[in-house]
């Protein structure tokens, strides 16, 4: 019979531990792993001690994080007192405490499959090792070295698209982050997907000649063309190859939780025909998360479970964790508590941060399996629970689509506009009407900044769920505002081009720019509308149910939140329509008469509406 194993590790190595436990389980080892074996309503420390006592050997995953962890130290010190066999699984080398330096060990740094075979051989035979465990030196799989080289090439190829800001910000530090294993997979994924597209836009516009030939490289045109072709080859070939490598098992095992895919549920067969025993349950949630709570309640009641009333004691308690709720008054050591995470969030209470979570960050999934397994906490957690790690930026699919769209809007239009202004500036010095052209350029720069700023504002609202912009109405207003800005700037550049001051974004034909705008929005609508129609409930749940007060000064000024009263909503709508009317007047009039109309006619009306809306809300 194979020995029972207790896994002692740092949660920073959870992806590696998942793979290790999966292989050992297939080899018929009995494994005790906290987020697989801890059950609610029992003190977690007592359960850990039971796991240690019942194990024949302790596998200590050696890394800098685990050796520095006090919880891990308590586990291996307890194992030594109990005279348990300790086997060091070398994930990375680091100085070892004196008590561990003579323990048995297996090196997993280079070849995982070979390490599994050596570990299996070691566990089933007592072998005296001639050498102590390594405490220095760096080793890594071949794919890691390939990923490191590709990331350097991709980082260099991101320099031409500095105007996007986001892509070089993510990709330039990526080689060092891959070496340290602390990159954010969701952000790197977005940057690598967008890099070829943005490079193509860069090569097709006049901004490439400006950026390289005039400002940075100061080289002849032949070498410049060669470099552009080289950058295109790197981005269109190496970027997707690097992305594929980052998702391979070898790279995923080396990754920290931020850099690894999340496993939302394990494979556990549930009889679809069997109806579970009815269980009294309670849902502890913030008012803002009421839509999640309603859907969870309906899913459980559909299978015969009942919501506990005030005078009833629930058998199962679901605590919905979000930006609005990070703690609970229920005691997981004496009650069956299931933490349910709804969004990426930090600062979660310790009593919820040490037991398994049910992961609803992608939306309410596996609700039928959850309902059928509710009377069996141990099977439920084994099937649906995930390690309590809150660092992954994981969102519902429809929210991800919206994020990519607004991120692209800021990069494509805001970035190209700002870079094109540099090209226009050169033409300004060749014209006699210097002051007038300079004012035009200032207007366009403001436009580009506004596009970047509104994109960041929208992304912040979508990600955090705690801002005034975390609602459909303000997001819609901001999206329309961006569209108006983009159209206005193309017409503005058209006027500047026809006046002979410079070149337009599309090489002198502004109609191409207008076509590009509508193509961009058309593609988004073709993707987003079907997705929203089929998954509207997912987006509906994501936005908070209540918005009591705006949380940001800018949101206060521009009324970017959902008002509580219908009359206030009408005033908000009038205010925003007035602002949208002012944008083309300001950017397209290009005269002091147009500015005068805004200052003396539109502005007083907007201030009056704003004052009435704020006064009404205070009542």
PDB file of N, CA and C in Angstrom, residues 478-531:
ATOM      1  N   UNK A 478     -20.648  57.800 -21.565  1.00  0.00           N
ATOM      2  CA  UNK A 478     -19.212  57.917 -21.839  1.00  0.00           C
ATOM      3  C   UNK A 478     -18.864  57.336 -23.214  1.00  0.00           C
ATOM      4  N   UNK A 479     -19.514  56.229 -23.596  1.00  0.00           N
ATOM      5  CA  UNK A 479     -19.248  55.629 -24.904  1.00  0.00           C
ATOM      6  C   UNK A 479     -19.679  56.564 -26.024  1.00  0.00           C
ATOM      7  N   UNK A 480     -20.857  57.191 -25.896  1.00  0.00           N
ATOM      8  CA  UNK A 480     -21.320  58.141 -26.906  1.00  0.00           C
ATOM      9  C   UNK A 480     -20.390  59.354 -26.948  1.00  0.00           C
ATOM     10  N   UNK A 481     -19.955  59.803 -25.782  1.00  0.00           N
ATOM     11  CA  UNK A 481     -19.031  60.932 -25.704  1.00  0.00           C
ATOM     12  C   UNK A 481     -17.737  60.616 -26.464  1.00  0.00           C
ATOM     13  N   UNK A 482     -17.227  59.399 -26.302  1.00  0.00           N
ATOM     14  CA  UNK A 482     -16.021  59.010 -27.024  1.00  0.00           C
ATOM     15  C   UNK A 482     -16.249  59.000 -28.536  1.00  0.00           C
ATOM     16  N   UNK A 483     -17.392  58.482 -28.966  1.00  0.00           N
ATOM     17  CA  UNK A 483     -17.691  58.438 -30.403  1.00  0.00           C
ATOM     18  C   UNK A 483     -17.748  59.846 -30.987  1.00  0.00           C
ATOM     19  N   UNK A 484     -18.373  60.760 -30.276  1.00  0.00           N
ATOM     20  CA  UNK A 484     -18.450  62.155 -30.749  1.00  0.00           C
ATOM     21  C   UNK A 484     -17.059  62.766 -30.828  1.00  0.00           C
ATOM     22  N   UNK A 485     -16.232  62.492 -29.825  1.00  0.00           N
ATOM     23  CA  UNK A 485     -14.861  63.019 -29.836  1.00  0.00           C
ATOM     24  C   UNK A 485     -14.080  62.515 -31.050  1.00  0.00           C
ATOM     25  N   UNK A 486     -14.188  61.222 -31.320  1.00  0.00           N
ATOM     26  CA  UNK A 486     -13.435  60.634 -32.432  1.00  0.00           C
ATOM     27  C   UNK A 486     -13.854  61.260 -33.760  1.00  0.00           C
ATOM     28  N   UNK A 487     -15.159  61.378 -33.979  1.00  0.00           N
ATOM     29  CA  UNK A 487     -15.646  61.964 -35.236  1.00  0.00           C
ATOM     30  C   UNK A 487     -15.190  63.416 -35.356  1.00  0.00           C
ATOM     31  N   UNK A 488     -15.276  64.157 -34.263  1.00  0.00           N
ATOM     32  CA  UNK A 488     -14.889  65.570 -34.295  1.00  0.00           C
ATOM     33  C   UNK A 488     -13.420  65.743 -34.654  1.00  0.00           C
ATOM     34  N   UNK A 489     -12.561  64.910 -34.115  1.00  0.00           N
ATOM     35  CA  UNK A 489     -11.137  65.109 -34.359  1.00  0.00           C
ATOM     36  C   UNK A 489     -10.771  64.810 -35.800  1.00  0.00           C
ATOM     37  N   UNK A 490     -11.468  63.860 -36.437  1.00  0.00           N
ATOM     38  CA  UNK A 490     -11.171  63.599 -37.841  1.00  0.00           C
ATOM     39  C   UNK A 490     -11.576  64.777 -38.725  1.00  0.00           C
ATOM     40  N   UNK A 491     -12.720  65.385 -38.419  1.00  0.00           N
ATOM     41  CA  UNK A 491     -13.113  66.573 -39.169  1.00  0.00           C
ATOM     42  C   UNK A 491     -12.162  67.738 -38.891  1.00  0.00           C
ATOM     43  N   UNK A 492     -11.667  67.819 -37.659  1.00  0.00           N
ATOM     44  CA  UNK A 492     -10.713  68.878 -37.311  1.00  0.00           C
ATOM     45  C   UNK A 492      -9.418  68.713 -38.093  1.00  0.00           C
ATOM     46  N   UNK A 493      -8.929  67.482 -38.156  1.00  0.00           N
ATOM     47  CA  UNK A 493      -7.708  67.227 -38.922  1.00  0.00           C
ATOM     48  C   UNK A 493      -7.929  67.479 -40.412  1.00  0.00           C
ATOM     49  N   UNK A 494      -9.155  67.216 -40.857  1.00  0.00           N
ATOM     50  CA  UNK A 494      -9.472  67.496 -42.257  1.00  0.00           C
ATOM     51  C   UNK A 494      -9.322  68.989 -42.552  1.00  0.00           C
ATOM     52  N   UNK A 495      -9.842  69.826 -41.638  1.00  0.00           N
ATOM     53  CA  UNK A 495      -9.728  71.271 -41.830  1.00  0.00           C
ATOM     54  C   UNK A 495      -8.276  71.717 -41.825  1.00  0.00           C
ATOM     55  N   UNK A 496      -7.487  71.115 -40.911  1.00  0.00           N
ATOM     56  CA  UNK A 496      -6.075  71.489 -40.831  1.00  0.00           C
ATOM     57  C   UNK A 496      -5.314  71.035 -42.074  1.00  0.00           C
ATOM     58  N   UNK A 497      -5.714  69.869 -42.618  1.00  0.00           N
ATOM     59  CA  UNK A 497      -5.045  69.353 -43.811  1.00  0.00           C
ATOM     60  C   UNK A 497      -5.332  70.227 -45.030  1.00  0.00           C
ATOM     61  N   UNK A 498      -6.614  70.573 -45.212  1.00  0.00           N
ATOM     62  CA  UNK A 498      -6.986  71.377 -46.374  1.00  0.00           C
ATOM     63  C   UNK A 498      -6.411  72.772 -46.302  1.00  0.00           C
ATOM     64  N   UNK A 499      -6.089  73.230 -45.074  1.00  0.00           N
ATOM     65  CA  UNK A 499      -5.477  74.555 -44.941  1.00  0.00           C
ATOM     66  C   UNK A 499      -3.986  74.520 -45.214  1.00  0.00           C
ATOM     67  N   UNK A 500      -3.436  73.307 -45.417  1.00  0.00           N
ATOM     68  CA  UNK A 500      -2.023  73.177 -45.783  1.00  0.00           C
ATOM     69  C   UNK A 500      -1.080  73.149 -44.622  1.00  0.00           C
ATOM     70  N   UNK A 501      -1.576  72.922 -43.390  1.00  0.00           N
ATOM     71  CA  UNK A 501      -0.693  72.965 -42.225  1.00  0.00           C
ATOM     72  C   UNK A 501      -0.028  71.643 -41.935  1.00  0.00           C
ATOM     73  N   UNK A 502      -0.569  70.558 -42.421  1.00  0.00           N
ATOM     74  CA  UNK A 502       0.030  69.259 -42.086  1.00  0.00           C
ATOM     75  C   UNK A 502      -0.689  68.155 -42.800  1.00  0.00           C
ATOM     76  N   UNK A 503      -0.549  66.926 -42.306  1.00  0.00           N
ATOM     77  CA  UNK A 503      -1.173  65.764 -42.931  1.00  0.00           C
ATOM     78  C   UNK A 503      -2.234  65.199 -42.015  1.00  0.00           C
ATOM     79  N   UNK A 504      -3.197  64.547 -42.570  1.00  0.00           N
ATOM     80  CA  UNK A 504      -4.216  63.887 -41.753  1.00  0.00           C
ATOM     81  C   UNK A 504      -3.705  62.529 -41.300  1.00  0.00           C
ATOM     82  N   UNK A 505      -4.481  61.918 -40.489  1.00  0.00           N
ATOM     83  CA  UNK A 505      -4.097  60.614 -39.947  1.00  0.00           C
ATOM     84  C   UNK A 505      -3.951  59.584 -41.042  1.00  0.00           C
ATOM     85  N   UNK A 506      -4.810  59.619 -42.024  1.00  0.00           N
ATOM     86  CA  UNK A 506      -4.816  58.578 -43.044  1.00  0.00           C
ATOM     87  C   UNK A 506      -4.125  59.028 -44.335  1.00  0.00           C
ATOM     88  N   UNK A 507      -3.089  59.819 -44.215  1.00  0.00           N
ATOM     89  CA  UNK A 507      -2.297  60.176 -45.368  1.00  0.00           C
ATOM     90  C   UNK A 507      -2.974  61.162 -46.290  1.00  0.00           C
ATOM     91  N   UNK A 508      -3.837  62.054 -45.755  1.00  0.00           N
ATOM     92  CA  UNK A 508      -4.431  63.115 -46.535  1.00  0.00           C
ATOM     93  C   UNK A 508      -5.867  62.858 -46.947  1.00  0.00           C
ATOM     94  N   UNK A 509      -6.439  61.701 -46.624  1.00  0.00           N
ATOM     95  CA  UNK A 509      -7.820  61.412 -46.987  1.00  0.00           C
ATOM     96  C   UNK A 509      -8.617  61.139 -45.715  1.00  0.00           C
ATOM     97  N   UNK A 510      -9.242  62.156 -45.142  1.00  0.00           N
ATOM     98  CA  UNK A 510      -9.930  61.969 -43.862  1.00  0.00           C
ATOM     99  C   UNK A 510     -11.130  61.049 -43.957  1.00  0.00           C
ATOM    100  N   UNK A 511     -11.677  60.834 -45.165  1.00  0.00           N
ATOM    101  CA  UNK A 511     -12.813  59.913 -45.278  1.00  0.00           C
ATOM    102  C   UNK A 511     -12.426  58.500 -44.867  1.00  0.00           C
ATOM    103  N   UNK A 512     -11.153  58.134 -45.082  1.00  0.00           N
ATOM    104  CA  UNK A 512     -10.693  56.809 -44.643  1.00  0.00           C
ATOM    105  C   UNK A 512     -10.769  56.710 -43.124  1.00  0.00           C
ATOM    106  N   UNK A 513     -10.451  57.814 -42.454  1.00  0.00           N
ATOM    107  CA  UNK A 513     -10.547  57.813 -41.000  1.00  0.00           C
ATOM    108  C   UNK A 513     -11.963  57.629 -40.521  1.00  0.00           C
ATOM    109  N   UNK A 514     -12.930  58.303 -41.189  1.00  0.00           N
ATOM    110  CA  UNK A 514     -14.332  58.160 -40.816  1.00  0.00           C
ATOM    111  C   UNK A 514     -14.794  56.724 -41.050  1.00  0.00           C
ATOM    112  N   UNK A 515     -14.384  56.144 -42.187  1.00  0.00           N
ATOM    113  CA  UNK A 515     -14.734  54.747 -42.477  1.00  0.00           C
ATOM    114  C   UNK A 515     -14.156  53.815 -41.405  1.00  0.00           C
ATOM    115  N   UNK A 516     -12.900  54.095 -40.998  1.00  0.00           N
ATOM    116  CA  UNK A 516     -12.265  53.271 -39.958  1.00  0.00           C
ATOM    117  C   UNK A 516     -13.042  53.340 -38.652  1.00  0.00           C
ATOM    118  N   UNK A 517     -13.542  54.527 -38.327  1.00  0.00           N
ATOM    119  CA  UNK A 517     -14.325  54.684 -37.099  1.00  0.00           C
ATOM    120  C   UNK A 517     -15.552  53.775 -37.129  1.00  0.00           C
ATOM    121  N   UNK A 518     -16.323  53.877 -38.207  1.00  0.00           N
ATOM    122  CA  UNK A 518     -17.566  53.111 -38.273  1.00  0.00           C
ATOM    123  C   UNK A 518     -17.300  51.619 -38.397  1.00  0.00           C
ATOM    124  N   UNK A 519     -16.209  51.222 -39.050  1.00  0.00           N
ATOM    125  CA  UNK A 519     -15.849  49.810 -39.098  1.00  0.00           C
ATOM    126  C   UNK A 519     -15.528  49.285 -37.704  1.00  0.00           C
ATOM    127  N   UNK A 520     -14.772  50.086 -36.951  1.00  0.00           N
ATOM    128  CA  UNK A 520     -14.388  49.689 -35.594  1.00  0.00           C
ATOM    129  C   UNK A 520     -15.634  49.479 -34.732  1.00  0.00           C
ATOM    130  N   UNK A 521     -16.551  50.438 -34.774  1.00  0.00           N
ATOM    131  CA  UNK A 521     -17.749  50.328 -33.957  1.00  0.00           C
ATOM    132  C   UNK A 521     -18.690  49.248 -34.502  1.00  0.00           C
ATOM    133  N   UNK A 522     -18.717  49.067 -35.829  1.00  0.00           N
ATOM    134  CA  UNK A 522     -19.573  48.033 -36.406  1.00  0.00           C
ATOM    135  C   UNK A 522     -19.116  46.645 -35.973  1.00  0.00           C
ATOM    136  N   UNK A 523     -17.785  46.419 -36.004  1.00  0.00           N
ATOM    137  CA  UNK A 523     -17.262  45.116 -35.578  1.00  0.00           C
ATOM    138  C   UNK A 523     -17.600  44.860 -34.109  1.00  0.00           C
ATOM    139  N   UNK A 524     -17.440  45.901 -33.292  1.00  0.00           N
ATOM    140  CA  UNK A 524     -17.769  45.740 -31.878  1.00  0.00           C
ATOM    141  C   UNK A 524     -19.245  45.396 -31.690  1.00  0.00           C
ATOM    142  N   UNK A 525     -20.114  46.107 -32.402  1.00  0.00           N
ATOM    143  CA  UNK A 525     -21.544  45.851 -32.246  1.00  0.00           C
ATOM    144  C   UNK A 525     -21.913  44.456 -32.716  1.00  0.00           C
ATOM    145  N   UNK A 526     -21.276  43.981 -33.783  1.00  0.00           N
ATOM    146  CA  UNK A 526     -21.559  42.639 -34.290  1.00  0.00           C
ATOM    147  C   UNK A 526     -21.187  41.572 -33.263  1.00  0.00           C
ATOM    148  N   UNK A 527     -20.135  41.837 -32.495  1.00  0.00           N
ATOM    149  CA  UNK A 527     -19.703  40.883 -31.464  1.00  0.00           C
ATOM    150  C   UNK A 527     -20.489  41.079 -30.179  1.00  0.00           C
ATOM    151  N   UNK A 528     -20.656  42.345 -29.775  1.00  0.00           N
ATOM    152  CA  UNK A 528     -21.207  42.638 -28.457  1.00  0.00           C
ATOM    153  C   UNK A 528     -22.706  42.419 -28.369  1.00  0.00           C
ATOM    154  N   UNK A 529     -23.463  42.817 -29.410  1.00  0.00           N
ATOM    155  CA  UNK A 529     -24.921  42.736 -29.322  1.00  0.00           C
ATOM    156  C   UNK A 529     -25.402  41.297 -29.125  1.00  0.00           C
ATOM    157  N   UNK A 530     -24.935  40.315 -29.943  1.00  0.00           N
ATOM    158  CA  UNK A 530     -25.364  38.928 -29.675  1.00  0.00           C
ATOM    159  C   UNK A 530     -24.928  38.438 -28.293  1.00  0.00           C
ATOM    160  N   UNK A 531     -23.714  38.835 -27.886  1.00  0.00           N
ATOM    161  CA  UNK A 531     -23.223  38.394 -26.587  1.00  0.00           C
ATOM    162  C   UNK A 531     -24.078  38.953 -25.457  1.00  0.00           C
TER     163      UNK A 531
END
